[in-house]
Amino acid sequence: MRIVGFLGPSGTFSHLAAQILVPDGDFLPMSSISDVFDGLSICDAGVVPVENSADGAISSTLDALVMEENVAITKMIMLPIQHSLLVLKDEPIKTVFGHPQILEHCRGYFKENFSEAELVATTSSQDAIFKLGSVKNAAMVGPKILASEHDLIVKAPDIQDSASNNTTFIQIEKRGATEPLPDCRVSIAFSMKSQPGALYGILGNLEKNNINLAKILNRPMPFSSSGEQIMFLDFEDYTVESAKSALSEIQSQVNFYKFLGSYPVEQA
């Protein structure tokens, strides 16, 4: 059985993503994204969020992918973020516990259905469960998976305001592909030379090689005081030969380059 670290605690969407990505895993919750990366010294794999459709890229994950040596993305999955209203017993609700981000994603639902209820922020869903057991007429908001794990009742499923909210998770390992694999996605990171048309030239390599750009974003280079930006680029729909050609040309055009992985994108 493979040991899999994930951004805990148990019952989170990271936990659910880990269970889907590694069905036979022995799951180890960790308190931070950096702990999951560090935990690869004792774990076979780790699972962390990399992007949320509502809140954007997860900067700590991107920074760790750049800074950590010999770590590669080996799988990816996008999960719909569906929150449920959970209770210990069916009774009038006066207080609702939940992580502040989760409460914010469901604010419209509570305004319409429980306008008199007090929304109380907790540090985590596990903290909400603890408080739920000590207060009368209370409920909590969290992933539906918590109901089966903690003997809770699903009073209302899918209460999030946005039906299209989702989070992308990646599986990371100490080993992984060092070049493009067939029928996979490729992720790279690089910093461009300071010259006109630098990004245009890089994207032109993808077009010339008939490769589909899946995502591109930039953020400050980790621990750099110069203001240098680092680009993260994903592409797919390629032949291995064309991908190798494009990457070879890109490496000659940039100041910094790192191959982050070639991996399948799993279906939720």
PDB file of C-alpha atoms in Angstrom:
ATOM      1  CA  MET A   1       0.000   0.000   0.000  1.00  0.00           C
ATOM      2  CA  ARG A   2       1.322   3.429  -0.947  1.00  0.00           C
ATOM      3  CA  ILE A   3       1.606   6.157   1.703  1.00  0.00           C
ATOM      4  CA  VAL A   4       0.031   9.371   0.428  1.00  0.00           C
ATOM      5  CA  GLY A   5       0.385  12.733   2.165  1.00  0.00           C
ATOM      6  CA  PHE A   6      -2.358  15.283   1.601  1.00  0.00           C
ATOM      7  CA  LEU A   7      -3.328  18.735   2.805  1.00  0.00           C
ATOM      8  CA  GLY A   8      -5.435  17.800   5.809  1.00  0.00           C
ATOM      9  CA  PRO A   9      -7.314  17.332   7.928  1.00  0.00           C
ATOM     10  CA  SER A  10      -9.312  14.264   6.949  1.00  0.00           C
ATOM     11  CA  GLY A  11     -12.632  14.843   5.227  1.00  0.00           C
ATOM     12  CA  THR A  12     -11.429  17.737   3.079  1.00  0.00           C
ATOM     13  CA  PHE A  13     -11.578  17.977  -0.694  1.00  0.00           C
ATOM     14  CA  SER A  14      -7.815  17.304  -0.715  1.00  0.00           C
ATOM     15  CA  HIS A  15      -8.552  14.038   1.085  1.00  0.00           C
ATOM     16  CA  LEU A  16     -11.234  13.167  -1.469  1.00  0.00           C
ATOM     17  CA  ALA A  17      -8.876  13.999  -4.355  1.00  0.00           C
ATOM     18  CA  ALA A  18      -6.197  11.779  -2.814  1.00  0.00           C
ATOM     19  CA  GLN A  19      -8.653   8.888  -2.515  1.00  0.00           C
ATOM     20  CA  ILE A  20      -9.564   9.198  -6.198  1.00  0.00           C
ATOM     21  CA  LEU A  21      -5.983   9.601  -7.430  1.00  0.00           C
ATOM     22  CA  VAL A  22      -4.568   6.774  -5.296  1.00  0.00           C
ATOM     23  CA  PRO A  23      -7.470   4.380  -4.556  1.00  0.00           C
ATOM     24  CA  ASP A  24      -5.253   1.932  -2.662  1.00  0.00           C
ATOM     25  CA  GLY A  25      -3.422   4.590  -0.653  1.00  0.00           C
ATOM     26  CA  ASP A  26      -2.741   4.827   3.071  1.00  0.00           C
ATOM     27  CA  PHE A  27      -3.551   8.503   3.632  1.00  0.00           C
ATOM     28  CA  LEU A  28      -1.578  10.794   5.917  1.00  0.00           C
ATOM     29  CA  PRO A  29      -3.027  14.275   6.629  1.00  0.00           C
ATOM     30  CA  MET A  30      -0.550  17.154   6.826  1.00  0.00           C
ATOM     31  CA  SER A  31      -1.000  20.679   8.094  1.00  0.00           C
ATOM     32  CA  SER A  32       0.397  22.690   5.161  1.00  0.00           C
ATOM     33  CA  ILE A  33       1.293  22.425   1.501  1.00  0.00           C
ATOM     34  CA  SER A  34       4.994  22.722   2.327  1.00  0.00           C
ATOM     35  CA  ASP A  35       4.602  19.795   4.740  1.00  0.00           C
ATOM     36  CA  VAL A  36       3.177  17.672   1.905  1.00  0.00           C
ATOM     37  CA  PHE A  37       6.221  18.454  -0.254  1.00  0.00           C
ATOM     38  CA  ASP A  38       8.610  17.807   2.645  1.00  0.00           C
ATOM     39  CA  GLY A  39       6.672  14.631   3.448  1.00  0.00           C
ATOM     40  CA  LEU A  40       7.810  13.043   0.202  1.00  0.00           C
ATOM     41  CA  SER A  41      10.846  11.916   2.174  1.00  0.00           C
ATOM     42  CA  ILE A  42       8.582   9.405   3.948  1.00  0.00           C
ATOM     43  CA  CYS A  43       5.570   9.212   1.581  1.00  0.00           C
ATOM     44  CA  ASP A  44       5.286   7.632  -1.848  1.00  0.00           C
ATOM     45  CA  ALA A  45       3.188  10.541  -3.128  1.00  0.00           C
ATOM     46  CA  GLY A  46       1.487  13.759  -2.073  1.00  0.00           C
ATOM     47  CA  VAL A  47      -1.735  15.511  -3.133  1.00  0.00           C
ATOM     48  CA  VAL A  48      -2.145  19.295  -3.004  1.00  0.00           C
ATOM     49  CA  PRO A  49      -4.454  21.899  -4.572  1.00  0.00           C
ATOM     50  CA  VAL A  50      -2.940  23.950  -7.364  1.00  0.00           C
ATOM     51  CA  GLU A  51      -5.820  26.160  -8.571  1.00  0.00           C
ATOM     52  CA  ASN A  52      -9.380  27.126  -7.685  1.00  0.00           C
ATOM     53  CA  SER A  53     -11.758  28.488 -10.307  1.00  0.00           C
ATOM     54  CA  ALA A  54     -13.041  31.184  -7.923  1.00  0.00           C
ATOM     55  CA  ASP A  55      -9.877  32.144  -6.037  1.00  0.00           C
ATOM     56  CA  GLY A  56      -7.163  31.491  -8.617  1.00  0.00           C
ATOM     57  CA  ALA A  57      -3.786  29.767  -8.404  1.00  0.00           C
ATOM     58  CA  ILE A  58      -2.458  28.407  -5.107  1.00  0.00           C
ATOM     59  CA  SER A  59       0.800  30.329  -4.776  1.00  0.00           C
ATOM     60  CA  SER A  60       2.425  28.080  -2.174  1.00  0.00           C
ATOM     61  CA  THR A  61       1.994  25.055  -4.451  1.00  0.00           C
ATOM     62  CA  LEU A  62       3.460  26.856  -7.460  1.00  0.00           C
ATOM     63  CA  ASP A  63       6.409  28.138  -5.434  1.00  0.00           C
ATOM     64  CA  ALA A  64       7.163  24.663  -4.078  1.00  0.00           C
ATOM     65  CA  LEU A  65       7.044  23.145  -7.572  1.00  0.00           C
ATOM     66  CA  VAL A  66       9.730  25.600  -8.642  1.00  0.00           C
ATOM     67  CA  MET A  67      11.951  25.383  -5.564  1.00  0.00           C
ATOM     68  CA  GLU A  68      11.817  21.691  -4.668  1.00  0.00           C
ATOM     69  CA  GLU A  69      14.312  19.499  -6.505  1.00  0.00           C
ATOM     70  CA  ASN A  70      13.440  16.098  -7.967  1.00  0.00           C
ATOM     71  CA  VAL A  71       9.678  16.594  -7.489  1.00  0.00           C
ATOM     72  CA  ALA A  72       7.320  16.115 -10.428  1.00  0.00           C
ATOM     73  CA  ILE A  73       3.593  16.215 -11.092  1.00  0.00           C
ATOM     74  CA  THR A  74       2.413  12.682 -11.850  1.00  0.00           C
ATOM     75  CA  LYS A  75      -1.391  13.115 -12.025  1.00  0.00           C
ATOM     76  CA  MET A  76      -4.017  15.866 -12.045  1.00  0.00           C
ATOM     77  CA  ILE A  77      -7.728  15.962 -11.266  1.00  0.00           C
ATOM     78  CA  MET A  78     -10.360  18.709 -11.187  1.00  0.00           C
ATOM     79  CA  LEU A  79     -13.019  18.319  -8.503  1.00  0.00           C
ATOM     80  CA  PRO A  80     -16.302  20.235  -8.350  1.00  0.00           C
ATOM     81  CA  ILE A  81     -16.468  21.976  -4.983  1.00  0.00           C
ATOM     82  CA  GLN A  82     -19.835  21.014  -3.547  1.00  0.00           C
ATOM     83  CA  HIS A  83     -20.702  22.019   0.009  1.00  0.00           C
ATOM     84  CA  SER A  84     -23.402  20.461   2.165  1.00  0.00           C
ATOM     85  CA  LEU A  85     -25.269  21.645   5.243  1.00  0.00           C
ATOM     86  CA  LEU A  86     -24.579  19.018   7.922  1.00  0.00           C
ATOM     87  CA  VAL A  87     -26.225  18.507  11.312  1.00  0.00           C
ATOM     88  CA  LEU A  88     -26.086  16.054  14.211  1.00  0.00           C
ATOM     89  CA  LYS A  89     -29.876  15.957  14.413  1.00  0.00           C
ATOM     90  CA  ASP A  90     -32.732  17.573  12.538  1.00  0.00           C
ATOM     91  CA  GLU A  91     -33.690  20.662  14.547  1.00  0.00           C
ATOM     92  CA  PRO A  92     -34.070  24.425  13.958  1.00  0.00           C
ATOM     93  CA  ILE A  93     -30.749  26.009  12.987  1.00  0.00           C
ATOM     94  CA  LYS A  94     -29.555  29.122  14.794  1.00  0.00           C
ATOM     95  CA  THR A  95     -25.772  28.789  14.349  1.00  0.00           C
ATOM     96  CA  VAL A  96     -23.716  27.618  11.380  1.00  0.00           C
ATOM     97  CA  PHE A  97     -20.029  26.737  11.659  1.00  0.00           C
ATOM     98  CA  GLY A  98     -17.597  26.568   8.782  1.00  0.00           C
ATOM     99  CA  HIS A  99     -14.254  27.616   7.382  1.00  0.00           C
ATOM    100  CA  PRO A 100     -14.535  31.309   6.354  1.00  0.00           C
ATOM    101  CA  GLN A 101     -13.866  30.547   2.692  1.00  0.00           C
ATOM    102  CA  ILE A 102     -16.569  27.874   2.671  1.00  0.00           C
ATOM    103  CA  LEU A 103     -19.067  30.187   4.383  1.00  0.00           C
ATOM    104  CA  GLU A 104     -18.339  32.864   1.810  1.00  0.00           C
ATOM    105  CA  HIS A 105     -19.012  30.423  -1.041  1.00  0.00           C
ATOM    106  CA  CYS A 106     -22.470  29.738   0.477  1.00  0.00           C
ATOM    107  CA  ARG A 107     -23.431  33.235   1.635  1.00  0.00           C
ATOM    108  CA  GLY A 108     -26.285  33.600  -0.856  1.00  0.00           C
ATOM    109  CA  TYR A 109     -27.821  30.310   0.278  1.00  0.00           C
ATOM    110  CA  PHE A 110     -27.830  31.366   3.923  1.00  0.00           C
ATOM    111  CA  LYS A 111     -29.205  34.809   3.119  1.00  0.00           C
ATOM    112  CA  GLU A 112     -32.152  33.176   1.371  1.00  0.00           C
ATOM    113  CA  ASN A 113     -32.767  30.182   3.664  1.00  0.00           C
ATOM    114  CA  PHE A 114     -31.287  30.974   7.094  1.00  0.00           C
ATOM    115  CA  SER A 115     -31.091  34.753   7.249  1.00  0.00           C
ATOM    116  CA  GLU A 116     -31.397  34.766  11.048  1.00  0.00           C
ATOM    117  CA  ALA A 117     -28.684  32.190  11.655  1.00  0.00           C
ATOM    118  CA  GLU A 118     -25.286  33.307  12.968  1.00  0.00           C
ATOM    119  CA  LEU A 119     -22.411  32.292  10.700  1.00  0.00           C
ATOM    120  CA  VAL A 120     -19.366  31.432  12.812  1.00  0.00           C
ATOM    121  CA  ALA A 121     -15.951  31.009  11.160  1.00  0.00           C
ATOM    122  CA  THR A 122     -13.777  28.085  12.236  1.00  0.00           C
ATOM    123  CA  THR A 123     -10.154  27.221  11.494  1.00  0.00           C
ATOM    124  CA  SER A 124     -11.121  24.044   9.622  1.00  0.00           C
ATOM    125  CA  SER A 125     -13.967  21.628   8.979  1.00  0.00           C
ATOM    126  CA  GLN A 126     -12.638  19.451  11.803  1.00  0.00           C
ATOM    127  CA  ASP A 127     -12.894  22.440  14.134  1.00  0.00           C
ATOM    128  CA  ALA A 128     -16.483  22.966  12.913  1.00  0.00           C
ATOM    129  CA  ILE A 129     -17.315  19.341  13.751  1.00  0.00           C
ATOM    130  CA  PHE A 130     -15.914  19.794  17.265  1.00  0.00           C
ATOM    131  CA  LYS A 131     -17.975  22.949  17.842  1.00  0.00           C
ATOM    132  CA  LEU A 132     -21.061  21.330  16.321  1.00  0.00           C
ATOM    133  CA  GLY A 133     -21.083  18.772  19.119  1.00  0.00           C
ATOM    134  CA  SER A 134     -21.082  21.395  21.855  1.00  0.00           C
ATOM    135  CA  VAL A 135     -23.819  23.781  20.660  1.00  0.00           C
ATOM    136  CA  LYS A 136     -27.565  23.241  20.347  1.00  0.00           C
ATOM    137  CA  ASN A 137     -29.495  24.157  17.200  1.00  0.00           C
ATOM    138  CA  ALA A 138     -26.288  24.213  15.174  1.00  0.00           C
ATOM    139  CA  ALA A 139     -25.146  23.093  11.741  1.00  0.00           C
ATOM    140  CA  MET A 140     -21.914  23.148   9.795  1.00  0.00           C
ATOM    141  CA  VAL A 141     -20.908  23.469   6.161  1.00  0.00           C
ATOM    142  CA  GLY A 142     -18.432  21.108   4.560  1.00  0.00           C
ATOM    143  CA  PRO A 143     -17.841  18.315   2.055  1.00  0.00           C
ATOM    144  CA  LYS A 144     -20.496  15.611   1.956  1.00  0.00           C
ATOM    145  CA  ILE A 145     -17.826  13.019   2.759  1.00  0.00           C
ATOM    146  CA  LEU A 146     -17.828  14.283   6.360  1.00  0.00           C
ATOM    147  CA  ALA A 147     -21.351  12.940   6.891  1.00  0.00           C
ATOM    148  CA  SER A 148     -20.353   9.307   6.462  1.00  0.00           C
ATOM    149  CA  GLU A 149     -17.124   9.733   8.420  1.00  0.00           C
ATOM    150  CA  HIS A 150     -18.674  11.461  11.455  1.00  0.00           C
ATOM    151  CA  ASP A 151     -22.273  10.194  11.594  1.00  0.00           C
ATOM    152  CA  LEU A 152     -23.755  13.505  10.464  1.00  0.00           C
ATOM    153  CA  ILE A 153     -27.028  14.138   8.634  1.00  0.00           C
ATOM    154  CA  VAL A 154     -26.992  15.880   5.250  1.00  0.00           C
ATOM    155  CA  LYS A 155     -29.707  18.477   5.754  1.00  0.00           C
ATOM    156  CA  ALA A 156     -29.099  20.082   2.354  1.00  0.00           C
ATOM    157  CA  PRO A 157     -26.581  19.100  -0.359  1.00  0.00           C
ATOM    158  CA  ASP A 158     -24.893  21.372  -2.905  1.00  0.00           C
ATOM    159  CA  ILE A 159     -25.592  24.687  -1.175  1.00  0.00           C
ATOM    160  CA  GLN A 160     -22.680  26.586  -2.760  1.00  0.00           C
ATOM    161  CA  ASP A 161     -23.706  29.744  -4.617  1.00  0.00           C
ATOM    162  CA  SER A 162     -21.705  28.907  -7.754  1.00  0.00           C
ATOM    163  CA  ALA A 163     -22.419  25.681  -9.608  1.00  0.00           C
ATOM    164  CA  SER A 164     -19.167  26.001 -11.548  1.00  0.00           C
ATOM    165  CA  ASN A 165     -16.711  26.282  -8.638  1.00  0.00           C
ATOM    166  CA  ASN A 166     -13.992  23.659  -8.842  1.00  0.00           C
ATOM    167  CA  THR A 167     -10.478  23.021  -7.571  1.00  0.00           C
ATOM    168  CA  THR A 168      -7.635  21.369  -9.435  1.00  0.00           C
ATOM    169  CA  PHE A 169      -5.433  18.997  -7.439  1.00  0.00           C
ATOM    170  CA  ILE A 170      -2.101  17.484  -8.410  1.00  0.00           C
ATOM    171  CA  GLN A 171      -0.348  14.336  -7.299  1.00  0.00           C
ATOM    172  CA  ILE A 172       3.382  14.857  -6.726  1.00  0.00           C
ATOM    173  CA  GLU A 173       6.166  12.322  -6.379  1.00  0.00           C
ATOM    174  CA  LYS A 174       9.920  12.279  -5.953  1.00  0.00           C
ATOM    175  CA  ARG A 175      10.151  10.521  -9.290  1.00  0.00           C
ATOM    176  CA  GLY A 176       8.272  11.288 -12.458  1.00  0.00           C
ATOM    177  CA  ALA A 177       8.558  11.974 -16.154  1.00  0.00           C
ATOM    178  CA  THR A 178      11.474  14.112 -17.270  1.00  0.00           C
ATOM    179  CA  GLU A 179      10.174  14.521 -20.821  1.00  0.00           C
ATOM    180  CA  PRO A 180       6.767  14.557 -22.557  1.00  0.00           C
ATOM    181  CA  LEU A 181       4.759  11.323 -22.442  1.00  0.00           C
ATOM    182  CA  PRO A 182       2.105  10.258 -24.980  1.00  0.00           C
ATOM    183  CA  ASP A 183      -1.504  11.321 -24.316  1.00  0.00           C
ATOM    184  CA  CYS A 184      -0.554  13.430 -21.298  1.00  0.00           C
ATOM    185  CA  ARG A 185      -0.367  17.062 -20.249  1.00  0.00           C
ATOM    186  CA  VAL A 186       2.984  18.826 -19.828  1.00  0.00           C
ATOM    187  CA  SER A 187       3.786  21.522 -17.263  1.00  0.00           C
ATOM    188  CA  ILE A 188       6.876  23.745 -17.332  1.00  0.00           C
ATOM    189  CA  ALA A 189       8.070  26.840 -15.473  1.00  0.00           C
ATOM    190  CA  PHE A 190      10.427  29.467 -16.879  1.00  0.00           C
ATOM    191  CA  SER A 191      11.519  33.080 -16.622  1.00  0.00           C
ATOM    192  CA  MET A 192      11.828  35.054 -19.829  1.00  0.00           C
ATOM    193  CA  LYS A 193      14.682  37.114 -21.115  1.00  0.00           C
ATOM    194  CA  SER A 194      14.012  40.848 -20.932  1.00  0.00           C
ATOM    195  CA  GLN A 195      13.501  41.614 -24.596  1.00  0.00           C
ATOM    196  CA  PRO A 196      10.574  42.638 -26.811  1.00  0.00           C
ATOM    197  CA  GLY A 197       8.426  39.785 -28.066  1.00  0.00           C
ATOM    198  CA  ALA A 198       9.918  37.181 -25.703  1.00  0.00           C
ATOM    199  CA  LEU A 199       6.580  35.636 -24.737  1.00  0.00           C
ATOM    200  CA  TYR A 200       5.329  35.857 -28.320  1.00  0.00           C
ATOM    201  CA  GLY A 201       8.315  33.798 -29.438  1.00  0.00           C
ATOM    202  CA  ILE A 202       7.698  31.117 -26.821  1.00  0.00           C
ATOM    203  CA  LEU A 203       4.010  30.788 -27.680  1.00  0.00           C
ATOM    204  CA  GLY A 204       4.961  30.798 -31.350  1.00  0.00           C
ATOM    205  CA  ASN A 205       6.950  27.612 -30.759  1.00  0.00           C
ATOM    206  CA  LEU A 206       3.787  25.874 -29.581  1.00  0.00           C
ATOM    207  CA  GLU A 207       1.845  27.068 -32.602  1.00  0.00           C
ATOM    208  CA  LYS A 208       4.634  26.055 -34.979  1.00  0.00           C
ATOM    209  CA  ASN A 209       4.622  22.560 -33.497  1.00  0.00           C
ATOM    210  CA  ASN A 210       0.798  22.332 -33.551  1.00  0.00           C
ATOM    211  CA  ILE A 211       0.544  22.106 -29.747  1.00  0.00           C
ATOM    212  CA  ASN A 212      -2.491  23.246 -27.747  1.00  0.00           C
ATOM    213  CA  LEU A 213      -1.844  25.722 -24.913  1.00  0.00           C
ATOM    214  CA  ALA A 214      -3.889  24.609 -21.882  1.00  0.00           C
ATOM    215  CA  LYS A 215      -2.908  27.279 -19.333  1.00  0.00           C
ATOM    216  CA  ILE A 216      -0.445  30.075 -18.739  1.00  0.00           C
ATOM    217  CA  LEU A 217       0.031  32.319 -15.711  1.00  0.00           C
ATOM    218  CA  ASN A 218       2.791  34.276 -14.024  1.00  0.00           C
ATOM    219  CA  ARG A 219       3.800  35.230 -10.496  1.00  0.00           C
ATOM    220  CA  PRO A 220       6.921  36.620  -8.787  1.00  0.00           C
ATOM    221  CA  MET A 221       9.941  34.337  -8.708  1.00  0.00           C
ATOM    222  CA  PRO A 222      10.092  32.759  -5.196  1.00  0.00           C
ATOM    223  CA  PHE A 223      12.581  34.436  -2.854  1.00  0.00           C
ATOM    224  CA  SER A 224      13.739  36.878  -5.527  1.00  0.00           C
ATOM    225  CA  SER A 225      14.236  40.548  -4.673  1.00  0.00           C
ATOM    226  CA  SER A 226      14.703  41.633  -8.283  1.00  0.00           C
ATOM    227  CA  GLY A 227      11.025  41.539  -9.237  1.00  0.00           C
ATOM    228  CA  GLU A 228      11.665  38.754 -11.750  1.00  0.00           C
ATOM    229  CA  GLN A 229       8.525  36.971 -12.905  1.00  0.00           C
ATOM    230  CA  ILE A 230       8.154  33.257 -13.469  1.00  0.00           C
ATOM    231  CA  MET A 231       5.734  31.799 -15.981  1.00  0.00           C
ATOM    232  CA  PHE A 232       3.824  28.548 -15.560  1.00  0.00           C
ATOM    233  CA  LEU A 233       2.699  26.942 -18.804  1.00  0.00           C
ATOM    234  CA  ASP A 234       0.661  23.779 -19.462  1.00  0.00           C
ATOM    235  CA  PHE A 235       0.134  22.264 -22.887  1.00  0.00           C
ATOM    236  CA  GLU A 236      -1.516  19.160 -24.357  1.00  0.00           C
ATOM    237  CA  ASP A 237      -2.608  17.568 -27.656  1.00  0.00           C
ATOM    238  CA  TYR A 238       0.867  16.974 -29.040  1.00  0.00           C
ATOM    239  CA  THR A 239       3.065  14.290 -30.513  1.00  0.00           C
ATOM    240  CA  VAL A 240       6.075  13.432 -28.362  1.00  0.00           C
ATOM    241  CA  GLU A 241       8.406  14.554 -31.142  1.00  0.00           C
ATOM    242  CA  SER A 242       6.723  17.941 -31.570  1.00  0.00           C
ATOM    243  CA  ALA A 243       6.661  18.526 -27.787  1.00  0.00           C
ATOM    244  CA  LYS A 244      10.366  17.750 -27.459  1.00  0.00           C
ATOM    245  CA  SER A 245      11.097  20.114 -30.342  1.00  0.00           C
ATOM    246  CA  ALA A 246       9.074  22.935 -28.798  1.00  0.00           C
ATOM    247  CA  LEU A 247      10.651  22.480 -25.364  1.00  0.00           C
ATOM    248  CA  SER A 248      14.148  22.453 -26.808  1.00  0.00           C
ATOM    249  CA  GLU A 249      13.487  25.760 -28.538  1.00  0.00           C
ATOM    250  CA  ILE A 250      11.881  27.277 -25.423  1.00  0.00           C
ATOM    251  CA  GLN A 251      14.898  26.377 -23.287  1.00  0.00           C
ATOM    252  CA  SER A 252      17.127  28.365 -25.626  1.00  0.00           C
ATOM    253  CA  GLN A 253      14.889  31.434 -25.238  1.00  0.00           C
ATOM    254  CA  VAL A 254      14.655  31.728 -21.431  1.00  0.00           C
ATOM    255  CA  ASN A 255      16.790  32.546 -18.389  1.00  0.00           C
ATOM    256  CA  PHE A 256      15.363  29.826 -16.151  1.00  0.00           C
ATOM    257  CA  TYR A 257      13.604  26.609 -17.116  1.00  0.00           C
ATOM    258  CA  LYS A 258      12.140  23.676 -15.172  1.00  0.00           C
ATOM    259  CA  PHE A 259      10.198  20.680 -16.437  1.00  0.00           C
ATOM    260  CA  LEU A 260       7.426  20.140 -13.854  1.00  0.00           C
ATOM    261  CA  GLY A 261       5.971  16.909 -15.184  1.00  0.00           C
ATOM    262  CA  SER A 262       4.107  15.026 -17.883  1.00  0.00           C
ATOM    263  CA  TYR A 263       1.014  13.322 -16.515  1.00  0.00           C
ATOM    264  CA  PRO A 264      -2.516  12.095 -17.182  1.00  0.00           C
ATOM    265  CA  VAL A 265      -5.503  14.246 -16.238  1.00  0.00           C
ATOM    266  CA  GLU A 266      -7.934  12.057 -14.324  1.00  0.00           C
ATOM    267  CA  GLN A 267     -11.731  12.399 -14.404  1.00  0.00           C
ATOM    268  CA  ALA A 268     -13.609  13.016 -11.148  1.00  0.00           C
TER     269      ALA A 268
END
